[in-house]
Tab-separated table of C-alpha atoms and ligand atoms in Angstrom:
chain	number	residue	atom	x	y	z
A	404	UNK	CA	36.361	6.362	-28.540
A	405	UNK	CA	32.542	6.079	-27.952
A	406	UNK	CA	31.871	4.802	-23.767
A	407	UNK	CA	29.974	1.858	-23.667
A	408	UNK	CA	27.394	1.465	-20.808
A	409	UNK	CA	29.052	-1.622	-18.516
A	410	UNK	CA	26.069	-3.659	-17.809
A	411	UNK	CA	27.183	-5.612	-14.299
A	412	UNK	CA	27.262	-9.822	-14.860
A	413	UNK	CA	23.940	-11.019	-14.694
A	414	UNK	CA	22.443	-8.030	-14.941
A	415	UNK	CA	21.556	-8.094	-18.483
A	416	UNK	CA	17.906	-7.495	-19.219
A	417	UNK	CA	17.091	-6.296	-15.496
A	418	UNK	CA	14.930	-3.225	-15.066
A	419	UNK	CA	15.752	-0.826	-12.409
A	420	UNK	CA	13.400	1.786	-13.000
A	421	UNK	CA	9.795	0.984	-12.693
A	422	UNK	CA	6.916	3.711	-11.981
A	423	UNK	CA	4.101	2.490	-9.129
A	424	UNK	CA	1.892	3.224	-12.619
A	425	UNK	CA	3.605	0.597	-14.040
A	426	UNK	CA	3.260	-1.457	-11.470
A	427	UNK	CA	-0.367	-0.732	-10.566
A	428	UNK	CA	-0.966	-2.184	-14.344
A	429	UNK	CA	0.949	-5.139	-13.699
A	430	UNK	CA	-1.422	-5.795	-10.509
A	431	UNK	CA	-5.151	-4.596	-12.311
A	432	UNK	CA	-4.225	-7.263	-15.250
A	433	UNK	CA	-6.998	-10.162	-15.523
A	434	UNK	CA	-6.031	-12.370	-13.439
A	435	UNK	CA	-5.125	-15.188	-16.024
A	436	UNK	CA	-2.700	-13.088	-17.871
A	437	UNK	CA	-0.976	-12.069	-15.113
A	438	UNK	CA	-0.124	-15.368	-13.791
A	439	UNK	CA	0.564	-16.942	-17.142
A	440	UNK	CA	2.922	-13.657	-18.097
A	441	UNK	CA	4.963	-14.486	-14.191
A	442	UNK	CA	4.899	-18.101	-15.514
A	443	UNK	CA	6.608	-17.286	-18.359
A	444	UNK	CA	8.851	-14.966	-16.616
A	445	UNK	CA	9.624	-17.763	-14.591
A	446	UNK	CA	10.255	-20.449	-16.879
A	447	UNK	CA	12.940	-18.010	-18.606
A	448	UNK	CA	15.010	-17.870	-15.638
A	449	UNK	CA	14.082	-21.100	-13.468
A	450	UNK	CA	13.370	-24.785	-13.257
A	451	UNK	CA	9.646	-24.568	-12.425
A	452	UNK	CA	9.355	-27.677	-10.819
A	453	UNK	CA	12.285	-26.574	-7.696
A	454	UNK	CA	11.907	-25.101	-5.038
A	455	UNK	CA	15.229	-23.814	-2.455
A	456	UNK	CA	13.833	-24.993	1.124
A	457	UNK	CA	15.510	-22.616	4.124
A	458	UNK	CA	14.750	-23.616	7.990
A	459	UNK	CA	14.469	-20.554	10.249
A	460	UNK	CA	15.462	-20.443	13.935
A	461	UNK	CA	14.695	-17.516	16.530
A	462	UNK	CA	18.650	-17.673	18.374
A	463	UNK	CA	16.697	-14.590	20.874
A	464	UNK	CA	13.095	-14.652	21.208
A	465	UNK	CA	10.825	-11.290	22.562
A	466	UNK	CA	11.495	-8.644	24.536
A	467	UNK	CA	12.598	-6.661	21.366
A	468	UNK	CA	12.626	-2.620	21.711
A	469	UNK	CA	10.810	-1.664	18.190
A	470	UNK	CA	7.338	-1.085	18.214
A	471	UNK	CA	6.624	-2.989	14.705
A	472	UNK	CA	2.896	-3.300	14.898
A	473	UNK	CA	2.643	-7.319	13.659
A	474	UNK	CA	5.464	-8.808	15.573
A	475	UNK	CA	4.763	-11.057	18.161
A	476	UNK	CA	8.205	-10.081	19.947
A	477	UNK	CA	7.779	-6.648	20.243
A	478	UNK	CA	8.201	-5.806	24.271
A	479	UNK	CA	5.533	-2.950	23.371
A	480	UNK	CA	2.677	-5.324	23.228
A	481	UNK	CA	1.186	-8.345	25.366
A	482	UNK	CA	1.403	-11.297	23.107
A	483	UNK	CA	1.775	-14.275	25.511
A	484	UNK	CA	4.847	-14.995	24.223
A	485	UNK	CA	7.482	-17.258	25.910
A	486	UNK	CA	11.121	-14.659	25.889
A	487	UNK	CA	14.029	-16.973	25.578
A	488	UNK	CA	17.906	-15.304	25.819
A	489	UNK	CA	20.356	-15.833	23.484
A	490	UNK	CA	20.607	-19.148	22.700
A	491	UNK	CA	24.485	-21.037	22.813
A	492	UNK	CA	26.339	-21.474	19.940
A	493	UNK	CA	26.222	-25.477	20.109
A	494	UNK	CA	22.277	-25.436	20.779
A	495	UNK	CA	21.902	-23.550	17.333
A	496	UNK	CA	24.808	-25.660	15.735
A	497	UNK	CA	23.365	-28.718	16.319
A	498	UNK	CA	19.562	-27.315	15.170
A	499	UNK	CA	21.731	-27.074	11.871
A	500	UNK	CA	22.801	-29.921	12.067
A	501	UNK	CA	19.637	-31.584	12.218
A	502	UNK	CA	17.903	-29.228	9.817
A	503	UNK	CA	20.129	-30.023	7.185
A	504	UNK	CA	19.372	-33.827	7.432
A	505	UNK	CA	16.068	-32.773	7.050
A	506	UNK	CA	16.298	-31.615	3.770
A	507	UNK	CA	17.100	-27.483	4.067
A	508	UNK	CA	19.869	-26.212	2.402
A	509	UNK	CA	20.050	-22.715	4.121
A	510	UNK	CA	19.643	-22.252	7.747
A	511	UNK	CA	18.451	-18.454	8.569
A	512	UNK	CA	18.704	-17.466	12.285
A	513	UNK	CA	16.774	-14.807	13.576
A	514	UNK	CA	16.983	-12.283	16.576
A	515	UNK	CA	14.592	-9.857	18.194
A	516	UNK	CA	17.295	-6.975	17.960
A	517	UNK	CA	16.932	-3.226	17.389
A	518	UNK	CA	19.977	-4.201	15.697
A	519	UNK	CA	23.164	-6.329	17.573
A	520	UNK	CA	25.292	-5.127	20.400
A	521	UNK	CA	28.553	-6.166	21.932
A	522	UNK	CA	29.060	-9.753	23.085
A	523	UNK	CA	25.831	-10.783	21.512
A	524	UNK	CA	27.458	-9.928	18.227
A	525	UNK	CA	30.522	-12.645	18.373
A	526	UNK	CA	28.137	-14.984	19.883
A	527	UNK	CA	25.664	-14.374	16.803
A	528	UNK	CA	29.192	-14.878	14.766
A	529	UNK	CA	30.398	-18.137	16.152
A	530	UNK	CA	27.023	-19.107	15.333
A	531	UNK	CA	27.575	-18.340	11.478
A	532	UNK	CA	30.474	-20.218	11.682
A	533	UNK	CA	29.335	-23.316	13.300
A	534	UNK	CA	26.511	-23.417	10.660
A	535	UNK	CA	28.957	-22.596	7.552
A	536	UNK	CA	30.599	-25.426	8.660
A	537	UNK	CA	28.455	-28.273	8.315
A	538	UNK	CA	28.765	-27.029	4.712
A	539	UNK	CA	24.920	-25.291	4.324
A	540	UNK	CA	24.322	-22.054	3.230
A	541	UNK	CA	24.084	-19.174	6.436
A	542	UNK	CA	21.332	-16.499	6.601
A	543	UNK	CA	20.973	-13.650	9.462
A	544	UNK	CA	18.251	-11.466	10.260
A	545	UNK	CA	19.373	-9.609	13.406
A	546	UNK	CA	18.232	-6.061	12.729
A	547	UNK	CA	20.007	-2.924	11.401
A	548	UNK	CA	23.734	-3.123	10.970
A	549	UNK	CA	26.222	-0.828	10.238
A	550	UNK	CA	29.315	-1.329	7.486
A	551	UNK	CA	31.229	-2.591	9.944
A	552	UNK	CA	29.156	-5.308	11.348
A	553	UNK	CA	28.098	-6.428	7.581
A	554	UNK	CA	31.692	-6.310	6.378
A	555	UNK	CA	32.470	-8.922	10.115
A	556	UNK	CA	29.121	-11.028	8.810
A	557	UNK	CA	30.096	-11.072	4.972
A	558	UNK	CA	34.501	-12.534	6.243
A	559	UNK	CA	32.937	-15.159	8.574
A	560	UNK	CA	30.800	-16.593	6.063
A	561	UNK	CA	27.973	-15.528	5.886
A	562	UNK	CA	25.612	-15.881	2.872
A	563	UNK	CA	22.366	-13.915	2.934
A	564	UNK	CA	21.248	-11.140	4.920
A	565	UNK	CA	17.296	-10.998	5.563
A	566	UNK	CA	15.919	-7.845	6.286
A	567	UNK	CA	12.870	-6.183	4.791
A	568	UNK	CA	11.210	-3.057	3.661
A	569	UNK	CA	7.802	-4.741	5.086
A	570	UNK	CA	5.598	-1.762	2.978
A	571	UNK	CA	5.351	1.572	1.372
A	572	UNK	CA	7.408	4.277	2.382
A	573	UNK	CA	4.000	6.201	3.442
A	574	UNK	CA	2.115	3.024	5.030
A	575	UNK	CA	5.495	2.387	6.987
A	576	UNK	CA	4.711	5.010	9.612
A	577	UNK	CA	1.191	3.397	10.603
A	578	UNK	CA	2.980	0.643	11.336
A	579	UNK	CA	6.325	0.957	13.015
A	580	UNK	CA	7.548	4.461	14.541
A	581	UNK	CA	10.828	3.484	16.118
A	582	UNK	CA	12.988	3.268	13.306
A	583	UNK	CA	12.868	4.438	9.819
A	584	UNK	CA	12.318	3.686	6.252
A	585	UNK	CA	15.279	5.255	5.759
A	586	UNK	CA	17.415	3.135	8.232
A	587	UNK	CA	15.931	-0.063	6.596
A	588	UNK	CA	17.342	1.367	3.292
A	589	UNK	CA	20.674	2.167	5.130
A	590	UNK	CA	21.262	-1.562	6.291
A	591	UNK	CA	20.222	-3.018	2.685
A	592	UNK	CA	22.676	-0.792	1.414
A	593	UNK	CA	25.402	-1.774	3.744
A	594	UNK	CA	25.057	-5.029	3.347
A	595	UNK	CA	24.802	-5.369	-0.567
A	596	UNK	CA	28.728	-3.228	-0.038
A	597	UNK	CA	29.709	-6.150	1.787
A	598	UNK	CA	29.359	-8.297	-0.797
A	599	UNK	CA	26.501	-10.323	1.179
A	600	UNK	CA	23.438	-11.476	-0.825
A	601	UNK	CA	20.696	-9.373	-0.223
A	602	UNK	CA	17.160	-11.488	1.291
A	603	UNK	CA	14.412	-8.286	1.403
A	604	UNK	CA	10.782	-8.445	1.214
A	605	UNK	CA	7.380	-7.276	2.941
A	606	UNK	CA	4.374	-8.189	4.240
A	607	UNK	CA	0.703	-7.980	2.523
A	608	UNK	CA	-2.448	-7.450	5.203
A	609	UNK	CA	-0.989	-4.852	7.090
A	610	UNK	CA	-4.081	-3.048	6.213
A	611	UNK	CA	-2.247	-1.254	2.687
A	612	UNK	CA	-3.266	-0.217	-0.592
A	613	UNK	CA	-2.334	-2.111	-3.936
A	614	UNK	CA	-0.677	1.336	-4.308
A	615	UNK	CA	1.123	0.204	-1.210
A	616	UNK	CA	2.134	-3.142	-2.423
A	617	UNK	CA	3.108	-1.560	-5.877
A	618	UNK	CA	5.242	1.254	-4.255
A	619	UNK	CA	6.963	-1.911	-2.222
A	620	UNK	CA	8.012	-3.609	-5.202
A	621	UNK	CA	8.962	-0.746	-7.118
A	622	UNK	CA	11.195	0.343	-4.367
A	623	UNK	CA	12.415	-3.667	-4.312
A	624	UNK	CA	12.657	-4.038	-7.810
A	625	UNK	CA	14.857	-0.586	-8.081
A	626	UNK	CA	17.372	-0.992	-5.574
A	627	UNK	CA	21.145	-1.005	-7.312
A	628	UNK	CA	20.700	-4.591	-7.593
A	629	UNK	CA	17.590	-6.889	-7.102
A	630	UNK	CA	17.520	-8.620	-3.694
A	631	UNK	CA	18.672	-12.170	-4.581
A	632	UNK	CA	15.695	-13.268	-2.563
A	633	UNK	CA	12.312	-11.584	-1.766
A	634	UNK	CA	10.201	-12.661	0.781
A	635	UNK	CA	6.806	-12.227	0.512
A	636	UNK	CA	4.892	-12.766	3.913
A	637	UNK	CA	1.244	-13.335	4.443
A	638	UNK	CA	0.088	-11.011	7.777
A	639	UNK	CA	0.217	-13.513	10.747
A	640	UNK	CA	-2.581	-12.171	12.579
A	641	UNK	CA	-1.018	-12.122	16.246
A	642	UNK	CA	-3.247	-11.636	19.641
A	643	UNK	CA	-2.420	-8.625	21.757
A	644	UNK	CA	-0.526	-6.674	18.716
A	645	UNK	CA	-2.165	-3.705	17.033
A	646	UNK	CA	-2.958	-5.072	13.953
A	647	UNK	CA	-4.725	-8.759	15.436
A	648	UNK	CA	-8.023	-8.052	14.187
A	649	UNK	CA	-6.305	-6.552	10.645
A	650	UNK	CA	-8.798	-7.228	7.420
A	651	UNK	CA	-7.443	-10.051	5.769
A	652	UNK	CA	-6.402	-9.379	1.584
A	653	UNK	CA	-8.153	-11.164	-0.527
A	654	UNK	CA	-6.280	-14.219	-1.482
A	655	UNK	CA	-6.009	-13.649	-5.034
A	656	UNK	CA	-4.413	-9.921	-4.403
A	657	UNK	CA	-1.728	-11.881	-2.907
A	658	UNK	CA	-0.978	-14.100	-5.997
A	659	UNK	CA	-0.772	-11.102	-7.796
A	660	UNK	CA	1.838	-9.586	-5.695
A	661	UNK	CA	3.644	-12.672	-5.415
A	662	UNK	CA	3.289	-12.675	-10.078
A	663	UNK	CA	4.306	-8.832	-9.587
A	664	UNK	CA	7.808	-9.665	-7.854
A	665	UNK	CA	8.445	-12.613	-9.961
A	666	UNK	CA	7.420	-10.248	-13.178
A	667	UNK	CA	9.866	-7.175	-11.632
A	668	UNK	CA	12.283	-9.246	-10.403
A	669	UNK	CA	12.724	-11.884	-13.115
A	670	UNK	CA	15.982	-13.785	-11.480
A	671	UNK	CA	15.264	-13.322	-7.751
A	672	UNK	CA	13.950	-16.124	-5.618
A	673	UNK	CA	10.326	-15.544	-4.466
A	674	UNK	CA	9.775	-17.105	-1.022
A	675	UNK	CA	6.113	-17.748	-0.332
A	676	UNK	CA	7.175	-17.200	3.072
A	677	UNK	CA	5.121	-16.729	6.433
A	678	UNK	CA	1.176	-17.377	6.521
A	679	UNK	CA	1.291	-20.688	4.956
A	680	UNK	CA	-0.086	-22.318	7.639
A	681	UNK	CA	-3.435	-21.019	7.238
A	682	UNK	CA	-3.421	-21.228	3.138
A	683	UNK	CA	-4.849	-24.586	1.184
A	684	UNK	CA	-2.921	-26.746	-0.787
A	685	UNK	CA	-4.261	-24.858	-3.737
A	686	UNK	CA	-3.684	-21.470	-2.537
A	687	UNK	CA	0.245	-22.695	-2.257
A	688	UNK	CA	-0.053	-23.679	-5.736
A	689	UNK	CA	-1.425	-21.149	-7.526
A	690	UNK	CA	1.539	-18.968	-5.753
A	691	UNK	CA	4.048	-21.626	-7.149
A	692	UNK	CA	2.865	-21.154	-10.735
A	693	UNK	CA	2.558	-17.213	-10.241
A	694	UNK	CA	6.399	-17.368	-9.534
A	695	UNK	CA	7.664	-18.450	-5.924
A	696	UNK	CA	10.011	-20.852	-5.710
A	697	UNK	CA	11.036	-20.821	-2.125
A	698	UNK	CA	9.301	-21.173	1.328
A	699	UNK	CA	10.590	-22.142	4.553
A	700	UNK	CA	9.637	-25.650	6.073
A	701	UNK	CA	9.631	-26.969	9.633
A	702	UNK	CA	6.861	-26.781	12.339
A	703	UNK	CA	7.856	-23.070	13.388
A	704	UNK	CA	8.726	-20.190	11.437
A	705	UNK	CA	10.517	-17.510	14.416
A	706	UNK	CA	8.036	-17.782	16.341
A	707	UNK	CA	4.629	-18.474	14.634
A	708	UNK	CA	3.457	-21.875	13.298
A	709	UNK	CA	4.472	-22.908	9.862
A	710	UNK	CA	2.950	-25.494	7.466
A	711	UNK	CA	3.942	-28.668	8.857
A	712	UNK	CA	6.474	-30.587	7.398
A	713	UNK	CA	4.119	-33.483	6.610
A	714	UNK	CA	1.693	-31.571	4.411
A	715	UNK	CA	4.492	-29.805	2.941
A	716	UNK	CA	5.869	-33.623	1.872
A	717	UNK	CA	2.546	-34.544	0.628
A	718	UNK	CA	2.040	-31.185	-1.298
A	719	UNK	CA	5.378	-31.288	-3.017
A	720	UNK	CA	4.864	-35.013	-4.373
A	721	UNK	CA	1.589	-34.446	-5.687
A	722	UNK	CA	2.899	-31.074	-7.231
A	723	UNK	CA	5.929	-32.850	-8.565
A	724	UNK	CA	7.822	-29.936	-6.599
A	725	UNK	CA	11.636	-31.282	-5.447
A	726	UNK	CA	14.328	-28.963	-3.375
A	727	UNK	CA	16.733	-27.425	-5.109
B	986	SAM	N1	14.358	-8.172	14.312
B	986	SAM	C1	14.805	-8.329	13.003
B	986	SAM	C2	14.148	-7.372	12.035
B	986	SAM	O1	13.062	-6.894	12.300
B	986	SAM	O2	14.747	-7.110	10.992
B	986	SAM	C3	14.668	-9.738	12.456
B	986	SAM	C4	13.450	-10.574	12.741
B	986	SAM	S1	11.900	-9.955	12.172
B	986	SAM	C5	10.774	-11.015	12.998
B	986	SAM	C6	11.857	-10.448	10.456
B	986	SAM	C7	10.637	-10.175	9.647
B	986	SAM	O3	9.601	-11.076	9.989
B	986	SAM	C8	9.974	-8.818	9.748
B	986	SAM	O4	10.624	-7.827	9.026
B	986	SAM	C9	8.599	-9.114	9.145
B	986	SAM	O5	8.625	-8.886	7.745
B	986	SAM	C10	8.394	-10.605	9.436
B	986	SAM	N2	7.285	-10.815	10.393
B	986	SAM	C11	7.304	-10.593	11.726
B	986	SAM	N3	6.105	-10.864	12.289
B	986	SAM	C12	5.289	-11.257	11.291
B	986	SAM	C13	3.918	-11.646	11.233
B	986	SAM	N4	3.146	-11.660	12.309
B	986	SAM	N5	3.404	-12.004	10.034
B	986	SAM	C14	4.186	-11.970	8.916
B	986	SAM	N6	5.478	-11.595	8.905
B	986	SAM	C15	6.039	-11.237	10.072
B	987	DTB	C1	10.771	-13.129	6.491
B	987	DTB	O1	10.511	-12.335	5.572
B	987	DTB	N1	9.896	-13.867	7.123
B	987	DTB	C2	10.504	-14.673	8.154
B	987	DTB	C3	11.998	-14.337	7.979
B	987	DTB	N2	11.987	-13.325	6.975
B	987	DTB	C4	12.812	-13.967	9.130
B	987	DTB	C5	9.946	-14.414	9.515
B	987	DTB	C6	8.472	-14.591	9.588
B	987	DTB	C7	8.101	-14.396	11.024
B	987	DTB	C8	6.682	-14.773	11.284
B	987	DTB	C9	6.294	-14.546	12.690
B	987	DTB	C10	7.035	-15.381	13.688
B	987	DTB	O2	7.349	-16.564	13.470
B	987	DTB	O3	7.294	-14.862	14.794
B	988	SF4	FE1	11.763	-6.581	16.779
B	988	SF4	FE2	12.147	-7.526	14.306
B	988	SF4	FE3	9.823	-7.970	15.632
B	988	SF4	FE4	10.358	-5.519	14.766
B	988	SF4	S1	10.055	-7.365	13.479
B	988	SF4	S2	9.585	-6.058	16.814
B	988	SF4	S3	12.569	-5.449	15.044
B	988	SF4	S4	11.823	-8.764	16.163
């Protein structure tokens, strides 16, 4: 009997093995054929006029050991920024509660952790729970974990795990030196065994290459499975951290990246995800056609400003845009 190669559900047509040459192509296309080749990408796989809307919430603000050089709660640098403990479970419950009437459909709550510890763990669970409960879809980004603490996260119900690879493997060491690539890898892989859907993406303006952003997306894009969402973030420049005064990319190298993903990545979500704030109503939309189709909404991201809710109305009328 001959084997035949088992190709995993939905996997069909996925590519697992790009080269940064490949990639570096992708990026140093005109401009025009890059987006419409994403567009077309994306009208293969998704409704281009949805968008999935998640609200974030920071459930332990600052005072966080790691040293990453754009994060505003990083205890390593002076940001101004307000620390706030671990919020109770009903505070965070009821910030569901009213995100959902808003309009999100996936609440993703965020803490300043190396990774969690102890009692902050089961609080950080009942939290899950609460939020599964009012029936929308639960996302984490607390740090590393280990099997154990994804398998605990993937029985209580949670849905999506956020955490990212942020850059290159080589540009990663200019920019955070208290944990590894390697670790980052470690967690992603732990928590795609759980059976949890996998949220990872990075950051462009951290003062990287396109090699940089290609290598980031190849490594993405060649995981064992693609992350089922990839956020791409837009620097934040933030006062008092090392990279405040950081050159900012050209906007147009960051529609490519976001047409790169979309292109590598054909099924994933794209979130359009921090920096919004600062970007034009065009800018958003010429990232919508080159492929996202999710951002988060509300006035705050973790900590930073976000757009605000009322332009983010406004834009999504005129664009004919509706949440999934
Ligand atoms: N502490 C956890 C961790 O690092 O995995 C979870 C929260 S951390 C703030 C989540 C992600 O937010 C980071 O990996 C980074 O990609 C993004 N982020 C943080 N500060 C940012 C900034 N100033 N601009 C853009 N993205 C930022
Ligand atoms: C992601 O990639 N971006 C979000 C979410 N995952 C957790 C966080 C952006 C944080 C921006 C800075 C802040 O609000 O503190
Ligand atoms: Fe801490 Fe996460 Fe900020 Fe790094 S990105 S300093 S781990 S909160």
């Amino acid at each position: 009997m001959t084997a035949v190669a088992q190709i995993a559900p939905g996997e069909e047509g996925l590519r697992h093995d790009w080269t940064v040459e490949e990639v570096e192509a992708l990026f140093a296309k005109p401009f025009m054929d890059l987006i419409f080749q994403a567009q077309t990408v994306h009208r293969a796989n998704f409704d281009p006029n949805r968008i999935q809307v998640s609200r974030l919430i920071s459930i332990k603000t600052g005072s966080c050991p790691e040293d990453c050089s754009y994060c505003p709660q990083s205890a390593h640098y002076a940001t101004g920024l307000e620390k706030e403990k671990l919020m109770a479970v009903e505070e965070v419950v009821d910030a569901a509660r009213k995100a959902k009437e808003e309009g999100a459909s996936r609440f993703c709550m965020g803490a300043a952790w190396r990774g969690p510890k102890g009692d902050d763990f089961e609080v950080a669970v009942a939290m899950i729970e609460g939020v599964k409960a009012l029936g929308m879809e639960t996302c984490a980004t607390f740090g590393l974990l280990d099997k154990w603490q994804a398998q605990r996260l993937k029985e209580v119900g949670l849905d999506y795990y956020n955490h990212n690879l942020d850059t290159s493997p080589e540009h990663y060491k200019e920019i955070i030196t208290t944990r590894t690539y390697q670790d980052r890898l470690d967690t992603l892989e732990n928590v795609r065994e759980a059976g949890l859907h996998v949220c990872s993406g990075g950051i462009i303006g951290l003062g990287e290459t396109r090699t940089d952003r290609a290598k980031m997306l190849a490594e993405l894009a060649n995981m064992p499975k693609h992350p089922d969402s990839v956020p791409i973030n837009l620097l934040i420049p933030i006062p008092g951290t090392p990279l405040a005064d950081a050159e900012r990319p050209d906007p147009f190298e960051f529609v490519r990246a976001i047409a790169c993903a979309r292109i590598m990545m054909p099924r994933s979500f794209v979130r359009l995800s921090a920096g919004r704030e600062g970007m034009t109503d065009e800018m958003q939309a010429l990232c919508f056609l080159a492929g996202a189709n999710s951002v988060f909404c509300g006035h705050k991201l973790l900590t930073a400003r976000n757009a605000s809710p009322g332009n983010d109305k406004s834009l999504f009328g005129r664009l004919g845009l509706a949440p999934l």
